[in-house]
Amino acid sequence: MIRLKNAAPESRTFDDIQDATSWAMARELELGRKPTHGKQLASRLGPTLREALERYASEVTPRKKSFRTELGVISRWLKNPLVDLPIYGIRGADLTAYMNQRLARGIAIATIRTEIALISHLYEVARTDWGYEDVLNPRKAMRRIQQGNVRDRRLRPGEFDKIIGWCERVGDYWLNAAVSRFDLARYIANKLIHLLTS
């Protein structure tokens, strides 16, 4: 689609981006205007959010300690319709709408913050590492996410004694030996299963 001042918008559909770029530039020249920017249309569109997320998942996420969790966040994003937009076309209003939809579904604010933080970091990586210096981070154009649904549960009468009793039965062997969290969790899970089944 091309939009020129004092002219009706024009649009056409093409099979590939090169044809679209050629048509847009030729049409702008026909109308006696310079093409809108020095950069070609294809480079202004950049990759789609899907392509950027896939690249982020393969290049950035594996270097993080929490890569498994982040891969889950990325897979949720890949199911969202926003991923089919080019990264230059996503605005703060789009992320705000996404946030409101997630809030309406009862998703915790901390989860939504994590999801939007991933997109924000993706844009920073795209700017600094991938050569899209002029892309604007849509997170910076949306309102700040307010803290919500903070956990405020207190122990009920008798719960503290149950916890202490369980700790005394299990013991504090993990303080005296170097054991991985995975092995410790597996051991405790086996003990709990044994207690529940006996």
CSV table of C-alpha atoms in Angstrom, one decimal:
chain,number,residue,atom,x,y,z
A,1,MET,CA,0.0,0.0,0.0
A,2,ILE,CA,1.2,3.5,-0.7
A,3,ARG,CA,-0.2,6.6,0.8
A,4,LEU,CA,0.8,10.0,-0.5
A,5,LYS,CA,-0.3,13.4,0.7
A,6,ASN,CA,-3.2,14.8,-1.4
A,7,ALA,CA,-3.8,11.5,-3.1
A,8,ALA,CA,-6.0,8.5,-2.4
A,9,PRO,CA,-4.3,5.4,-0.9
A,10,GLU,CA,-3.5,2.7,-3.4
A,11,SER,CA,-2.9,-1.0,-2.7
A,12,ARG,CA,-2.2,-4.2,-4.5
A,13,THR,CA,-1.3,-7.7,-3.5
A,14,PHE,CA,1.9,-9.5,-4.6
A,15,ASP,CA,3.4,-12.9,-4.3
A,16,ASP,CA,6.7,-11.6,-3.0
A,17,ILE,CA,8.2,-8.6,-1.4
A,18,GLN,CA,10.4,-7.6,-4.4
A,19,ASP,CA,7.4,-7.2,-6.7
A,20,ALA,CA,5.7,-5.1,-4.0
A,21,THR,CA,8.7,-2.9,-3.5
A,22,SER,CA,9.1,-2.4,-7.3
A,23,TRP,CA,5.4,-1.5,-7.7
A,24,ALA,CA,5.4,0.9,-4.8
A,25,MET,CA,8.5,2.8,-6.0
A,26,ALA,CA,7.3,2.8,-9.6
A,27,ARG,CA,3.9,4.1,-8.6
A,28,GLU,CA,5.4,6.9,-6.5
A,29,LEU,CA,7.6,7.9,-9.3
A,30,GLU,CA,4.6,7.9,-11.7
A,31,LEU,CA,2.8,10.3,-9.4
A,32,GLY,CA,5.8,12.6,-9.6
A,33,ARG,CA,7.0,11.9,-6.0
A,34,LYS,CA,10.2,10.6,-4.7
A,35,PRO,CA,10.0,7.3,-3.0
A,36,THR,CA,9.1,7.9,0.6
A,37,HIS,CA,12.5,7.0,2.1
A,38,GLY,CA,16.0,6.3,0.9
A,39,LYS,CA,15.7,2.8,2.2
A,40,GLN,CA,13.8,0.2,0.1
A,41,LEU,CA,10.4,-0.8,1.3
A,42,ALA,CA,11.5,-4.3,2.1
A,43,SER,CA,14.1,-3.1,4.5
A,44,ARG,CA,11.7,-0.7,6.2
A,45,LEU,CA,9.2,-3.5,6.7
A,46,GLY,CA,11.9,-5.7,8.2
A,47,PRO,CA,11.2,-9.2,9.4
A,48,THR,CA,7.8,-10.2,10.8
A,49,LEU,CA,7.6,-10.6,14.6
A,50,ARG,CA,7.4,-14.4,14.0
A,51,GLU,CA,10.7,-14.3,12.1
A,52,ALA,CA,12.3,-12.1,14.8
A,53,LEU,CA,11.1,-14.4,17.6
A,54,GLU,CA,12.4,-17.5,15.8
A,55,ARG,CA,15.8,-15.8,15.3
A,56,TYR,CA,15.7,-14.6,19.0
A,57,ALA,CA,14.9,-18.2,20.1
A,58,SER,CA,17.9,-19.6,18.2
A,59,GLU,CA,20.5,-16.9,18.9
A,60,VAL,CA,19.7,-15.2,22.2
A,61,THR,CA,17.6,-17.5,24.3
A,62,PRO,CA,20.0,-20.5,24.5
A,63,ARG,CA,22.5,-18.2,26.3
A,64,LYS,CA,20.2,-17.6,29.2
A,65,LYS,CA,19.8,-19.6,32.4
A,66,SER,CA,16.1,-19.5,32.1
A,67,PHE,CA,16.0,-20.6,28.4
A,68,ARG,CA,13.4,-23.3,28.9
A,69,THR,CA,11.0,-20.8,30.5
A,70,GLU,CA,11.7,-18.3,27.8
A,71,LEU,CA,11.1,-20.8,25.1
A,72,GLY,CA,7.6,-21.3,26.6
A,73,VAL,CA,7.0,-17.6,26.5
A,74,ILE,CA,8.1,-17.5,22.9
A,75,SER,CA,5.8,-20.4,21.9
A,76,ARG,CA,2.9,-18.5,23.4
A,77,TRP,CA,3.8,-15.4,21.4
A,78,LEU,CA,4.0,-17.5,18.2
A,79,LYS,CA,0.3,-18.3,18.6
A,80,ASN,CA,-0.7,-14.6,18.7
A,81,PRO,CA,-1.9,-12.8,15.5
A,82,LEU,CA,0.6,-10.0,16.1
A,83,VAL,CA,3.4,-12.3,15.0
A,84,ASP,CA,2.4,-11.9,11.4
A,85,LEU,CA,3.0,-8.1,11.4
A,86,PRO,CA,6.4,-6.7,10.5
A,87,ILE,CA,8.4,-5.5,13.5
A,88,TYR,CA,8.2,-1.9,12.2
A,89,GLY,CA,4.4,-2.2,12.2
A,90,ILE,CA,3.9,-3.1,15.9
A,91,ARG,CA,2.9,-0.2,18.1
A,92,GLY,CA,2.5,0.4,21.8
A,93,ALA,CA,-1.3,0.3,21.4
A,94,ASP,CA,-0.9,-3.3,20.0
A,95,LEU,CA,1.0,-4.4,23.1
A,96,THR,CA,-1.6,-2.6,25.4
A,97,ALA,CA,-4.4,-4.5,23.6
A,98,TYR,CA,-2.5,-7.7,24.1
A,99,MET,CA,-2.0,-6.9,27.8
A,100,ASN,CA,-5.7,-6.1,28.2
A,101,GLN,CA,-6.8,-9.4,26.5
A,102,ARG,CA,-4.5,-11.4,28.8
A,103,LEU,CA,-5.8,-9.6,31.9
A,104,ALA,CA,-9.4,-10.3,30.8
A,105,ARG,CA,-8.5,-14.0,30.6
A,106,GLY,CA,-7.2,-13.9,34.2
A,107,ILE,CA,-3.5,-14.1,33.5
A,108,ALA,CA,-1.3,-12.8,36.3
A,109,ILE,CA,0.3,-9.4,35.7
A,110,ALA,CA,3.8,-10.9,36.5
A,111,THR,CA,3.3,-13.3,33.5
A,112,ILE,CA,2.2,-10.5,31.2
A,113,ARG,CA,5.2,-8.4,32.3
A,114,THR,CA,7.5,-11.3,31.4
A,115,GLU,CA,5.9,-11.7,28.0
A,116,ILE,CA,6.1,-8.0,27.2
A,117,ALA,CA,9.6,-7.8,28.6
A,118,LEU,CA,10.7,-10.5,26.1
A,119,ILE,CA,9.3,-8.4,23.2
A,120,SER,CA,11.0,-5.3,24.5
A,121,HIS,CA,14.4,-7.1,24.7
A,122,LEU,CA,13.8,-8.6,21.3
A,123,TYR,CA,13.5,-5.0,19.9
A,124,GLU,CA,16.7,-3.9,21.7
A,125,VAL,CA,18.6,-6.9,20.2
A,126,ALA,CA,17.2,-6.1,16.8
A,127,ARG,CA,18.4,-2.5,17.1
A,128,THR,CA,21.8,-3.3,18.5
A,129,ASP,CA,22.8,-6.7,17.0
A,130,TRP,CA,20.7,-7.3,13.9
A,131,GLY,CA,21.1,-3.9,12.1
A,132,TYR,CA,17.6,-2.5,12.6
A,133,GLU,CA,18.8,0.7,14.2
A,134,ASP,CA,15.7,2.7,13.3
A,135,VAL,CA,13.1,0.3,14.7
A,136,LEU,CA,11.2,1.7,17.7
A,137,ASN,CA,10.6,-0.4,20.7
A,138,PRO,CA,6.7,-0.5,21.2
A,139,ARG,CA,7.1,-1.2,24.9
A,140,LYS,CA,8.4,2.3,25.4
A,141,ALA,CA,5.2,3.7,23.8
A,142,MET,CA,2.8,1.9,26.2
A,143,ARG,CA,1.7,2.8,29.7
A,144,ARG,CA,3.6,1.2,32.6
A,145,ILE,CA,2.1,-2.1,33.8
A,146,GLN,CA,0.8,-1.6,37.3
A,147,GLN,CA,1.6,-4.1,40.0
A,148,GLY,CA,-1.3,-6.4,40.7
A,149,ASN,CA,-2.5,-9.6,42.3
A,150,VAL,CA,0.4,-9.6,44.8
A,151,ARG,CA,0.4,-12.7,46.9
A,152,ASP,CA,-0.7,-11.9,50.5
A,153,ARG,CA,-1.6,-15.3,51.8
A,154,ARG,CA,-0.8,-16.0,55.5
A,155,LEU,CA,-0.4,-19.3,57.2
A,156,ARG,CA,-3.6,-20.6,58.6
A,157,PRO,CA,-3.6,-21.9,62.2
A,158,GLY,CA,-1.8,-25.2,62.4
A,159,GLU,CA,0.0,-25.0,59.0
A,160,PHE,CA,3.3,-23.8,60.6
A,161,ASP,CA,3.4,-26.8,62.9
A,162,LYS,CA,2.7,-29.2,60.0
A,163,ILE,CA,5.6,-27.7,58.0
A,164,ILE,CA,8.0,-28.0,61.0
A,165,GLY,CA,6.8,-31.5,61.7
A,166,TRP,CA,7.5,-32.5,58.0
A,167,CYS,CA,10.9,-30.9,58.1
A,168,GLU,CA,11.8,-32.8,61.3
A,169,ARG,CA,10.7,-36.1,59.8
A,170,VAL,CA,12.6,-35.6,56.6
A,171,GLY,CA,15.7,-34.2,58.2
A,172,ASP,CA,18.3,-31.6,57.1
A,173,TYR,CA,20.6,-34.0,55.2
A,174,TRP,CA,20.8,-31.5,52.3
A,175,LEU,CA,22.7,-29.1,54.5
A,176,ASN,CA,25.5,-31.6,55.0
A,177,ALA,CA,26.0,-32.9,51.4
A,178,ALA,CA,26.4,-31.4,48.0
A,179,VAL,CA,23.3,-32.4,46.2
A,180,SER,CA,21.7,-30.9,43.1
A,181,ARG,CA,18.3,-29.3,43.3
A,182,PHE,CA,17.0,-31.9,40.9
A,183,ASP,CA,18.2,-34.8,43.0
A,184,LEU,CA,16.8,-33.2,46.1
A,185,ALA,CA,13.5,-32.5,44.5
A,186,ARG,CA,13.3,-36.1,43.3
A,187,TYR,CA,14.2,-37.5,46.7
A,188,ILE,CA,11.6,-35.3,48.4
A,189,ALA,CA,9.0,-36.2,45.8
A,190,ASN,CA,9.6,-39.9,46.3
A,191,LYS,CA,9.3,-39.5,50.1
A,192,LEU,CA,6.1,-37.6,49.7
A,193,ILE,CA,4.7,-40.2,47.4
A,194,HIS,CA,5.7,-42.9,49.9
A,195,LEU,CA,4.0,-41.0,52.8
A,196,LEU,CA,0.8,-40.5,50.7
A,197,THR,CA,0.5,-44.1,49.6
A,198,SER,CA,1.3,-45.7,53.0
